[in-house]
Amino acid sequence: MNKVVSVGLLFFSDLLHTVQCH
């Protein structure tokens, strides 16, 4: 897997988690 894609997925996952918490 591409490094950029990996970081992007981690960031997106964290962003979704933050939105769900609020």
Short mmCIF file of C-alpha atoms in Angstrom, two decimals:
data_model
loop_
_atom_site.label_atom_id
_atom_site.label_comp_id
_atom_site.label_asym_id
_atom_site.label_seq_id
_atom_site.Cartn_x
_atom_site.Cartn_y
_atom_site.Cartn_z
CA MET A 1 0.00 0.00 0.00
CA ASN A 2 1.16 3.53 -0.72
CA LYS A 3 2.49 5.51 2.22
CA VAL A 4 0.41 8.57 1.32
CA VAL A 5 -2.75 6.45 1.10
CA SER A 6 -1.98 4.89 4.48
CA VAL A 7 -1.58 8.29 6.16
CA GLY A 8 -4.68 9.58 4.38
CA LEU A 9 -6.79 6.68 5.63
CA LEU A 10 -5.52 7.16 9.18
CA PHE A 11 -6.31 10.88 9.02
CA PHE A 12 -9.75 10.25 7.51
CA SER A 13 -10.54 7.62 10.14
CA ASP A 14 -9.50 9.98 12.93
CA LEU A 15 -11.57 12.78 11.40
CA LEU A 16 -14.67 10.56 11.21
CA HIS A 17 -14.18 9.50 14.83
CA THR A 18 -13.94 13.16 15.91
CA VAL A 19 -17.13 14.05 14.04
CA GLN A 20 -19.02 11.10 15.55
CA CYS A 21 -17.91 12.07 19.07
CA HIS A 22 -19.37 15.55 18.54
#
